[in-house]
PDB file of C-alpha atoms in Angstrom:
ATOM      1  CA  MET A   1       0.000   0.000   0.000  1.00  0.00           C
ATOM      2  CA  VAL A   2       1.324   3.468  -0.943  1.00  0.00           C
ATOM      3  CA  LEU A   3       0.466   6.421   1.263  1.00  0.00           C
ATOM      4  CA  GLN A   4       0.126   9.835  -0.317  1.00  0.00           C
ATOM      5  CA  ALA A   5      -0.056  13.231   1.428  1.00  0.00           C
ATOM      6  CA  HIS A   6      -2.860  15.526   0.317  1.00  0.00           C
ATOM      7  CA  GLU A   7      -3.484  18.773   2.215  1.00  0.00           C
ATOM      8  CA  GLY A   8      -1.748  17.340   5.255  1.00  0.00           C
ATOM      9  CA  VAL A   9      -3.811  14.122   5.263  1.00  0.00           C
ATOM     10  CA  LEU A  10      -2.425  10.672   4.501  1.00  0.00           C
ATOM     11  CA  THR A  11      -4.508   8.722   2.020  1.00  0.00           C
ATOM     12  CA  SER A  12      -4.045   5.311   0.472  1.00  0.00           C
ATOM     13  CA  SER A  13      -3.521   4.752  -3.237  1.00  0.00           C
ATOM     14  CA  VAL A  14      -4.839   1.194  -2.826  1.00  0.00           C
ATOM     15  CA  SER A  15      -8.595   0.860  -2.448  1.00  0.00           C
ATOM     16  CA  PHE A  16     -10.063  -1.087   0.433  1.00  0.00           C
ATOM     17  CA  PRO A  17     -10.682  -4.694  -0.630  1.00  0.00           C
ATOM     18  CA  ARG A  18     -14.229  -5.713  -1.469  1.00  0.00           C
ATOM     19  CA  VAL A  19     -15.175  -8.267   1.161  1.00  0.00           C
ATOM     20  CA  LEU A  20     -18.155 -10.613   1.266  1.00  0.00           C
ATOM     21  CA  VAL A  21     -18.923 -11.717   4.826  1.00  0.00           C
ATOM     22  CA  ALA A  22     -21.013 -14.893   5.033  1.00  0.00           C
ATOM     23  CA  THR A  23     -22.646 -15.843   8.328  1.00  0.00           C
ATOM     24  CA  ALA A  24     -25.173 -18.555   9.048  1.00  0.00           C
ATOM     25  CA  VAL A  25     -27.963 -16.499  10.602  1.00  0.00           C
ATOM     26  CA  PRO A  26     -29.034 -12.840  10.816  1.00  0.00           C
ATOM     27  CA  ALA A  27     -27.901 -12.520  14.460  1.00  0.00           C
ATOM     28  CA  GLU A  28     -24.319 -13.213  13.388  1.00  0.00           C
ATOM     29  CA  ARG A  29     -24.617 -10.906  10.374  1.00  0.00           C
ATOM     30  CA  ASP A  30     -25.890  -8.136  12.638  1.00  0.00           C
ATOM     31  CA  ALA A  31     -23.015  -8.704  15.082  1.00  0.00           C
ATOM     32  CA  VAL A  32     -20.591  -8.130  12.210  1.00  0.00           C
ATOM     33  CA  ALA A  33     -22.549  -5.073  11.052  1.00  0.00           C
ATOM     34  CA  ARG A  34     -22.256  -3.502  14.512  1.00  0.00           C
ATOM     35  CA  ALA A  35     -18.484  -3.615  14.130  1.00  0.00           C
ATOM     36  CA  LEU A  36     -18.695  -1.615  10.908  1.00  0.00           C
ATOM     37  CA  THR A  37     -21.538   0.892  11.150  1.00  0.00           C
ATOM     38  CA  SER A  38     -24.278   2.242  13.364  1.00  0.00           C
ATOM     39  CA  ALA A  39     -26.517   2.975  10.375  1.00  0.00           C
ATOM     40  CA  PRO A  40     -28.818   0.376   8.793  1.00  0.00           C
ATOM     41  CA  PRO A  41     -26.964  -1.234   5.857  1.00  0.00           C
ATOM     42  CA  ASP A  42     -28.391  -0.996   2.350  1.00  0.00           C
ATOM     43  CA  ALA A  43     -29.994  -4.283   1.303  1.00  0.00           C
ATOM     44  CA  THR A  44     -29.824  -5.875  -2.149  1.00  0.00           C
ATOM     45  CA  ARG A  45     -32.107  -8.843  -2.764  1.00  0.00           C
ATOM     46  CA  LEU A  46     -30.793 -11.716  -4.863  1.00  0.00           C
ATOM     47  CA  PRO A  47     -32.645 -14.872  -5.971  1.00  0.00           C
ATOM     48  CA  ALA A  48     -31.029 -16.944  -3.212  1.00  0.00           C
ATOM     49  CA  ALA A  49     -30.032 -14.358  -0.624  1.00  0.00           C
ATOM     50  CA  THR A  50     -29.995 -10.735   0.506  1.00  0.00           C
ATOM     51  CA  VAL A  51     -26.698  -8.848   0.709  1.00  0.00           C
ATOM     52  CA  HIS A  52     -26.424  -5.893   3.088  1.00  0.00           C
ATOM     53  CA  ARG A  53     -23.797  -3.389   1.943  1.00  0.00           C
ATOM     54  CA  VAL A  54     -21.574  -1.428   4.324  1.00  0.00           C
ATOM     55  CA  ALA A  55     -18.919   1.072   3.253  1.00  0.00           C
ATOM     56  CA  ALA A  56     -15.297   0.451   4.126  1.00  0.00           C
ATOM     57  CA  PRO A  57     -13.955   2.286   7.203  1.00  0.00           C
ATOM     58  CA  GLY A  58     -13.401   5.925   6.304  1.00  0.00           C
ATOM     59  CA  ALA A  59     -14.826   5.515   2.797  1.00  0.00           C
ATOM     60  CA  SER A  60     -16.735   8.363   1.213  1.00  0.00           C
ATOM     61  CA  GLY A  61     -18.857   6.160  -1.018  1.00  0.00           C
ATOM     62  CA  ALA A  62     -17.030   7.277  -4.153  1.00  0.00           C
ATOM     63  CA  GLU A  63     -15.499   3.845  -4.569  1.00  0.00           C
ATOM     64  CA  GLY A  64     -18.730   2.529  -6.045  1.00  0.00           C
ATOM     65  CA  PRO A  65     -21.490   0.124  -5.025  1.00  0.00           C
ATOM     66  CA  GLY A  66     -19.190  -2.871  -4.702  1.00  0.00           C
ATOM     67  CA  SER A  67     -16.685  -1.307  -2.336  1.00  0.00           C
ATOM     68  CA  GLY A  68     -16.429  -2.180   1.330  1.00  0.00           C
ATOM     69  CA  PHE A  69     -18.378  -5.076   2.805  1.00  0.00           C
ATOM     70  CA  GLY A  70     -21.286  -7.188   1.673  1.00  0.00           C
ATOM     71  CA  LEU A  71     -22.956  -8.931   4.618  1.00  0.00           C
ATOM     72  CA  LEU A  72     -24.792 -12.152   3.868  1.00  0.00           C
ATOM     73  CA  ALA A  73     -26.829 -14.387   6.186  1.00  0.00           C
ATOM     74  CA  ALA A  74     -26.117 -17.409   4.017  1.00  0.00           C
ATOM     75  CA  GLY A  75     -28.129 -20.013   5.902  1.00  0.00           C
ATOM     76  CA  VAL A  76     -27.324 -22.941   8.163  1.00  0.00           C
ATOM     77  CA  GLY A  77     -25.227 -25.840   6.916  1.00  0.00           C
ATOM     78  CA  PRO A  78     -22.610 -26.202   4.190  1.00  0.00           C
ATOM     79  CA  ALA A  79     -24.979 -26.755   1.261  1.00  0.00           C
ATOM     80  CA  ARG A  80     -27.153 -23.681   1.848  1.00  0.00           C
ATOM     81  CA  ALA A  81     -24.106 -21.579   2.714  1.00  0.00           C
ATOM     82  CA  ALA A  82     -22.369 -22.617  -0.506  1.00  0.00           C
ATOM     83  CA  ALA A  83     -25.421 -21.847  -2.644  1.00  0.00           C
ATOM     84  CA  SER A  84     -26.019 -18.422  -1.091  1.00  0.00           C
ATOM     85  CA  THR A  85     -22.353 -17.451  -1.201  1.00  0.00           C
ATOM     86  CA  ALA A  86     -22.062 -18.531  -4.832  1.00  0.00           C
ATOM     87  CA  ALA A  87     -25.146 -16.460  -5.708  1.00  0.00           C
ATOM     88  CA  ALA A  88     -23.679 -13.356  -4.048  1.00  0.00           C
ATOM     89  CA  LEU A  89     -20.296 -13.813  -5.712  1.00  0.00           C
ATOM     90  CA  THR A  90     -21.874 -14.331  -9.134  1.00  0.00           C
ATOM     91  CA  ALA A  91     -24.106 -11.274  -8.751  1.00  0.00           C
ATOM     92  CA  ALA A  92     -21.076  -9.148  -7.850  1.00  0.00           C
ATOM     93  CA  VAL A  93     -19.202 -10.313 -10.954  1.00  0.00           C
ATOM     94  CA  LEU A  94     -22.203  -9.540 -13.168  1.00  0.00           C
ATOM     95  CA  ASP A  95     -22.399  -6.071 -11.583  1.00  0.00           C
ATOM     96  CA  GLY A  96     -18.773  -5.460 -12.517  1.00  0.00           C
ATOM     97  CA  ALA A  97     -17.683  -5.286  -8.857  1.00  0.00           C
ATOM     98  CA  PRO A  98     -16.298  -8.705  -7.901  1.00  0.00           C
ATOM     99  CA  TYR A  99     -15.234  -9.408  -4.346  1.00  0.00           C
ATOM    100  CA  ASP A 100     -11.564  -9.673  -3.382  1.00  0.00           C
ATOM    101  CA  LEU A 101     -12.120 -11.776  -0.261  1.00  0.00           C
ATOM    102  CA  VAL A 102     -14.779 -13.931   1.362  1.00  0.00           C
ATOM    103  CA  VAL A 103     -14.924 -14.159   5.164  1.00  0.00           C
ATOM    104  CA  CYS A 104     -17.009 -16.823   6.858  1.00  0.00           C
ATOM    105  CA  ALA A 105     -17.829 -15.417  10.286  1.00  0.00           C
ATOM    106  CA  GLY A 106     -19.958 -16.488  13.212  1.00  0.00           C
ATOM    107  CA  ILE A 107     -20.071 -18.405  16.447  1.00  0.00           C
ATOM    108  CA  ALA A 108     -18.836 -21.961  16.929  1.00  0.00           C
ATOM    109  CA  GLY A 109     -18.172 -24.750  19.350  1.00  0.00           C
ATOM    110  CA  GLY A 110     -14.625 -24.791  20.676  1.00  0.00           C
ATOM    111  CA  PHE A 111     -12.379 -27.712  21.528  1.00  0.00           C
ATOM    112  CA  LEU A 112     -11.122 -27.355  25.082  1.00  0.00           C
ATOM    113  CA  PRO A 113      -8.717 -26.316  26.414  1.00  0.00           C
ATOM    114  CA  GLU A 114      -7.276 -24.586  23.336  1.00  0.00           C
ATOM    115  CA  ALA A 115     -10.454 -22.678  22.397  1.00  0.00           C
ATOM    116  CA  PRO A 116     -12.417 -21.712  25.537  1.00  0.00           C
ATOM    117  CA  VAL A 117     -15.807 -20.023  25.515  1.00  0.00           C
ATOM    118  CA  GLY A 118     -15.495 -16.363  24.537  1.00  0.00           C
ATOM    119  CA  SER A 119     -12.264 -16.793  22.585  1.00  0.00           C
ATOM    120  CA  LEU A 120     -11.688 -16.185  18.884  1.00  0.00           C
ATOM    121  CA  VAL A 121     -10.382 -18.645  16.309  1.00  0.00           C
ATOM    122  CA  VAL A 122      -9.035 -17.987  12.813  1.00  0.00           C
ATOM    123  CA  ALA A 123      -8.849 -21.004  10.521  1.00  0.00           C
ATOM    124  CA  ASP A 124      -5.594 -21.833   8.812  1.00  0.00           C
ATOM    125  CA  GLU A 125      -7.430 -24.884   7.474  1.00  0.00           C
ATOM    126  CA  VAL A 126     -11.159 -25.109   6.706  1.00  0.00           C
ATOM    127  CA  THR A 127     -11.942 -28.819   6.772  1.00  0.00           C
ATOM    128  CA  VAL A 128     -15.174 -30.726   6.283  1.00  0.00           C
ATOM    129  CA  ALA A 129     -15.185 -33.423   8.947  1.00  0.00           C
ATOM    130  CA  ASP A 130     -18.056 -35.693   7.914  1.00  0.00           C
ATOM    131  CA  LEU A 131     -17.942 -35.861   4.112  1.00  0.00           C
ATOM    132  CA  GLY A 132     -17.020 -39.431   3.253  1.00  0.00           C
ATOM    133  CA  ALA A 133     -18.025 -42.955   4.215  1.00  0.00           C
ATOM    134  CA  GLU A 134     -18.285 -45.059   7.335  1.00  0.00           C
ATOM    135  CA  THR A 135     -16.507 -48.386   7.044  1.00  0.00           C
ATOM    136  CA  ALA A 136     -15.770 -51.332   9.331  1.00  0.00           C
ATOM    137  CA  ASP A 137     -12.411 -49.685   9.971  1.00  0.00           C
ATOM    138  CA  GLY A 138     -13.872 -46.277  10.728  1.00  0.00           C
ATOM    139  CA  PHE A 139     -14.532 -43.065   8.832  1.00  0.00           C
ATOM    140  CA  VAL A 140     -12.964 -42.543   5.397  1.00  0.00           C
ATOM    141  CA  PRO A 141     -12.868 -39.001   3.960  1.00  0.00           C
ATOM    142  CA  VAL A 142     -14.208 -38.464   0.470  1.00  0.00           C
ATOM    143  CA  THR A 143     -10.717 -37.770  -0.880  1.00  0.00           C
ATOM    144  CA  GLU A 144      -9.677 -41.334  -0.031  1.00  0.00           C
ATOM    145  CA  LEU A 145     -12.635 -42.514  -2.104  1.00  0.00           C
ATOM    146  CA  GLY A 146     -11.185 -40.658  -5.073  1.00  0.00           C
ATOM    147  CA  PHE A 147     -13.451 -37.605  -5.071  1.00  0.00           C
ATOM    148  CA  GLY A 148     -13.327 -33.901  -4.385  1.00  0.00           C
ATOM    149  CA  THR A 149     -11.534 -32.156  -1.562  1.00  0.00           C
ATOM    150  CA  VAL A 150     -11.954 -31.890   2.183  1.00  0.00           C
ATOM    151  CA  THR A 151      -9.754 -28.907   3.084  1.00  0.00           C
ATOM    152  CA  HIS A 152      -9.313 -25.318   1.952  1.00  0.00           C
ATOM    153  CA  ARG A 153      -6.326 -23.321   3.196  1.00  0.00           C
ATOM    154  CA  PRO A 154      -6.665 -19.543   3.509  1.00  0.00           C
ATOM    155  CA  PRO A 155      -3.617 -17.506   2.455  1.00  0.00           C
ATOM    156  CA  GLY A 156      -0.988 -17.742   5.181  1.00  0.00           C
ATOM    157  CA  HIS A 157      -0.225 -14.012   5.251  1.00  0.00           C
ATOM    158  CA  LEU A 158      -3.931 -13.252   5.626  1.00  0.00           C
ATOM    159  CA  VAL A 159      -4.303 -15.726   8.499  1.00  0.00           C
ATOM    160  CA  ARG A 160      -1.339 -14.146  10.276  1.00  0.00           C
ATOM    161  CA  THR A 161      -2.722 -10.658   9.727  1.00  0.00           C
ATOM    162  CA  ALA A 162      -6.132 -11.643  11.101  1.00  0.00           C
ATOM    163  CA  ALA A 163      -4.717 -13.485  14.111  1.00  0.00           C
ATOM    164  CA  ALA A 164      -2.370 -10.649  15.034  1.00  0.00           C
ATOM    165  CA  ALA A 165      -5.156  -8.080  14.778  1.00  0.00           C
ATOM    166  CA  THR A 166      -7.784 -10.020  16.725  1.00  0.00           C
ATOM    167  CA  GLY A 167      -5.689 -12.037  19.167  1.00  0.00           C
ATOM    168  CA  ALA A 168      -7.298 -15.199  17.829  1.00  0.00           C
ATOM    169  CA  ALA A 169      -5.809 -18.670  18.020  1.00  0.00           C
ATOM    170  CA  THR A 170      -5.083 -20.297  14.654  1.00  0.00           C
ATOM    171  CA  GLY A 171      -5.804 -23.876  13.705  1.00  0.00           C
ATOM    172  CA  THR A 172      -8.267 -26.085  11.888  1.00  0.00           C
ATOM    173  CA  VAL A 173     -11.946 -25.148  11.960  1.00  0.00           C
ATOM    174  CA  LEU A 174     -14.108 -28.146  11.156  1.00  0.00           C
ATOM    175  CA  THR A 175     -17.321 -27.970   9.165  1.00  0.00           C
ATOM    176  CA  VAL A 176     -19.965 -30.508  10.187  1.00  0.00           C
ATOM    177  CA  SER A 177     -23.489 -31.183   8.987  1.00  0.00           C
ATOM    178  CA  THR A 178     -24.433 -32.616  12.393  1.00  0.00           C
ATOM    179  CA  VAL A 179     -23.277 -30.682  15.455  1.00  0.00           C
ATOM    180  CA  THR A 180     -21.347 -32.732  17.990  1.00  0.00           C
ATOM    181  CA  GLY A 181     -23.387 -33.646  21.074  1.00  0.00           C
ATOM    182  CA  THR A 182     -21.388 -36.356  22.818  1.00  0.00           C
ATOM    183  CA  ALA A 183     -17.974 -36.729  24.379  1.00  0.00           C
ATOM    184  CA  ALA A 184     -17.338 -39.786  22.200  1.00  0.00           C
ATOM    185  CA  ARG A 185     -17.829 -37.883  18.954  1.00  0.00           C
ATOM    186  CA  ALA A 186     -15.761 -34.954  20.197  1.00  0.00           C
ATOM    187  CA  ALA A 187     -12.928 -37.352  20.993  1.00  0.00           C
ATOM    188  CA  ALA A 188     -13.250 -39.036  17.599  1.00  0.00           C
ATOM    189  CA  LEU A 189     -13.045 -35.697  15.800  1.00  0.00           C
ATOM    190  CA  ARG A 190      -9.969 -34.676  17.768  1.00  0.00           C
ATOM    191  CA  GLU A 191      -8.335 -38.005  16.988  1.00  0.00           C
ATOM    192  CA  ARG A 192      -8.903 -37.519  13.254  1.00  0.00           C
ATOM    193  CA  HIS A 193      -8.129 -33.794  13.359  1.00  0.00           C
ATOM    194  CA  PRO A 194      -5.603 -33.133  16.162  1.00  0.00           C
ATOM    195  CA  ARG A 195      -5.205 -29.458  15.171  1.00  0.00           C
ATOM    196  CA  ALA A 196      -8.929 -28.748  15.340  1.00  0.00           C
ATOM    197  CA  LEU A 197      -9.863 -25.739  17.462  1.00  0.00           C
ATOM    198  CA  ALA A 198     -13.539 -25.335  16.613  1.00  0.00           C
ATOM    199  CA  GLU A 199     -16.488 -26.783  14.724  1.00  0.00           C
ATOM    200  CA  ALA A 200     -19.254 -24.977  12.870  1.00  0.00           C
ATOM    201  CA  MET A 201     -21.559 -25.736   9.956  1.00  0.00           C
ATOM    202  CA  GLU A 202     -20.821 -23.336   7.093  1.00  0.00           C
ATOM    203  CA  GLY A 203     -17.102 -22.731   6.542  1.00  0.00           C
ATOM    204  CA  PHE A 204     -16.407 -25.470   4.019  1.00  0.00           C
ATOM    205  CA  GLY A 205     -19.463 -24.574   1.946  1.00  0.00           C
ATOM    206  CA  VAL A 206     -18.450 -20.916   1.884  1.00  0.00           C
ATOM    207  CA  ALA A 207     -14.892 -21.905   0.981  1.00  0.00           C
ATOM    208  CA  GLU A 208     -16.096 -24.136  -1.882  1.00  0.00           C
ATOM    209  CA  ALA A 209     -18.036 -21.234  -3.377  1.00  0.00           C
ATOM    210  CA  ALA A 210     -15.081 -18.878  -2.975  1.00  0.00           C
ATOM    211  CA  ALA A 211     -12.715 -21.384  -4.576  1.00  0.00           C
ATOM    212  CA  ALA A 212     -15.040 -21.784  -7.565  1.00  0.00           C
ATOM    213  CA  HIS A 213     -14.712 -18.021  -8.119  1.00  0.00           C
ATOM    214  CA  GLY A 214     -10.973 -17.928  -7.463  1.00  0.00           C
ATOM    215  CA  VAL A 215     -11.436 -15.721  -4.401  1.00  0.00           C
ATOM    216  CA  PRO A 216      -9.468 -16.278  -1.168  1.00  0.00           C
ATOM    217  CA  VAL A 217     -11.383 -17.223   1.953  1.00  0.00           C
ATOM    218  CA  LEU A 218     -10.939 -16.604   5.663  1.00  0.00           C
ATOM    219  CA  GLU A 219     -12.917 -18.042   8.585  1.00  0.00           C
ATOM    220  CA  LEU A 220     -13.300 -16.176  11.894  1.00  0.00           C
ATOM    221  CA  ARG A 221     -15.207 -17.800  14.751  1.00  0.00           C
ATOM    222  CA  ALA A 222     -16.157 -16.736  18.272  1.00  0.00           C
ATOM    223  CA  VAL A 223     -16.590 -19.668  20.646  1.00  0.00           C
ATOM    224  CA  SER A 224     -20.020 -19.934  22.292  1.00  0.00           C
ATOM    225  CA  ASN A 225     -19.785 -23.433  23.791  1.00  0.00           C
ATOM    226  CA  ALA A 226     -17.493 -26.379  24.252  1.00  0.00           C
ATOM    227  CA  VAL A 227     -17.575 -29.180  21.690  1.00  0.00           C
ATOM    228  CA  GLY A 228     -18.941 -32.250  23.460  1.00  0.00           C
ATOM    229  CA  PRO A 229     -22.066 -33.193  25.431  1.00  0.00           C
ATOM    230  CA  ARG A 230     -24.944 -30.918  24.478  1.00  0.00           C
ATOM    231  CA  ASP A 231     -25.527 -28.602  27.473  1.00  0.00           C
ATOM    232  CA  ARG A 232     -27.603 -25.591  26.453  1.00  0.00           C
ATOM    233  CA  ALA A 233     -27.349 -24.108  29.937  1.00  0.00           C
ATOM    234  CA  ALA A 234     -23.606 -23.691  29.368  1.00  0.00           C
ATOM    235  CA  TRP A 235     -23.954 -21.911  26.016  1.00  0.00           C
ATOM    236  CA  ARG A 236     -22.831 -18.271  25.972  1.00  0.00           C
ATOM    237  CA  ILE A 237     -24.239 -17.109  22.664  1.00  0.00           C
ATOM    238  CA  GLY A 238     -24.581 -13.465  23.692  1.00  0.00           C
ATOM    239  CA  ASP A 239     -20.992 -13.335  24.890  1.00  0.00           C
ATOM    240  CA  ALA A 240     -19.800 -14.973  21.689  1.00  0.00           C
ATOM    241  CA  LEU A 241     -21.695 -12.493  19.515  1.00  0.00           C
ATOM    242  CA  THR A 242     -20.122  -9.629  21.477  1.00  0.00           C
ATOM    243  CA  ALA A 243     -16.692 -11.185  20.943  1.00  0.00           C
ATOM    244  CA  LEU A 244     -17.492 -11.535  17.231  1.00  0.00           C
ATOM    245  CA  THR A 245     -18.347  -7.831  16.983  1.00  0.00           C
ATOM    246  CA  GLU A 246     -15.143  -6.815  18.755  1.00  0.00           C
ATOM    247  CA  GLY A 247     -13.012  -9.212  16.761  1.00  0.00           C
ATOM    248  CA  PHE A 248     -14.469  -8.257  13.406  1.00  0.00           C
ATOM    249  CA  GLY A 249     -13.920  -4.576  14.117  1.00  0.00           C
ATOM    250  CA  LYS A 250     -10.217  -5.291  14.596  1.00  0.00           C
ATOM    251  CA  LEU A 251     -10.122  -7.485  11.511  1.00  0.00           C
ATOM    252  CA  ALA A 252     -11.762  -4.807   9.360  1.00  0.00           C
ATOM    253  CA  ALA A 253      -9.108  -2.289  10.385  1.00  0.00           C
ATOM    254  CA  ALA A 254      -6.340  -4.772   9.578  1.00  0.00           C
ATOM    255  CA  LEU A 255      -7.766  -5.512   6.127  1.00  0.00           C
ATOM    256  CA  GLU A 256      -7.073  -1.916   5.125  1.00  0.00           C
ATOM    257  CA  SER A 257      -3.374  -2.828   4.842  1.00  0.00           C
ATOM    258  CA  TRP A 258      -3.974  -6.244   3.257  1.00  0.00           C
ATOM    259  CA  ASN A 259      -3.136  -6.500  -0.430  1.00  0.00           C
ATOM    260  CA  ALA A 260      -5.596  -8.796  -2.144  1.00  0.00           C
ATOM    261  CA  HIS A 261      -3.142  -9.244  -5.001  1.00  0.00           C
ATOM    262  CA  GLU A 262      -0.161 -10.451  -2.999  1.00  0.00           C
ATOM    263  CA  PRO A 263       1.306 -13.646  -4.452  1.00  0.00           C
ATOM    264  CA  ALA A 264      -0.080 -16.790  -2.837  1.00  0.00           C
ATOM    265  CA  GLU A 265       2.154 -18.444  -0.283  1.00  0.00           C
ATOM    266  CA  SER A 266       1.821 -21.213   2.270  1.00  0.00           C
TER     267      SER A 266
END
């Protein structure tokens, strides 16, 4: 990024990246919006979703309708999240304002002790944990059956930028179609994925849509509960949404110095 002085004010010659933020539900979308603006975002209805537009921090609006953030409540689960995210990305391309980055954001279950309730996690790997086959010898991922992929890796420099800005732990965030509700399944997931810090239901679907468009992806999660036996009395959804707002505000500021066109690296 090049800084230029104009009438005593430093301005950037690199525009703020266009960022699509995909959450599961409106409560998460609104938590992200609170980090960016106090005004109601403009809404654009698409066939499969509604995108709420928020200007980049400090933007005047002159950058055009695609600049800043598009906030999308993409739906619960990887399939719906993939479809909604793909629709939003396609619409942006057709409007001549494609996104530079997709961020999957929301709350999640955390694997203790590394990801306690209230903490933030940034994925350095977005992995689908239950796409495959059960066999007599245990679970086999779909890649070992000769199909598809099970992991997307966000750009390393972007993960480091996000983690440094938010104070988040970095590791694998699992995508599941069925939320873990027993200690046995939690243990099985940790055995198969020893670097796992959290589980949620949308990241892999969002990442698949982003990959189809050649757009990098990032996943930011605030932990609302421990992965394991289902204990709703122990959930701290409000606290997690507050942490998401605070974390996303820090991430948004850090993205101002992120170059979407940096060469890919591990």
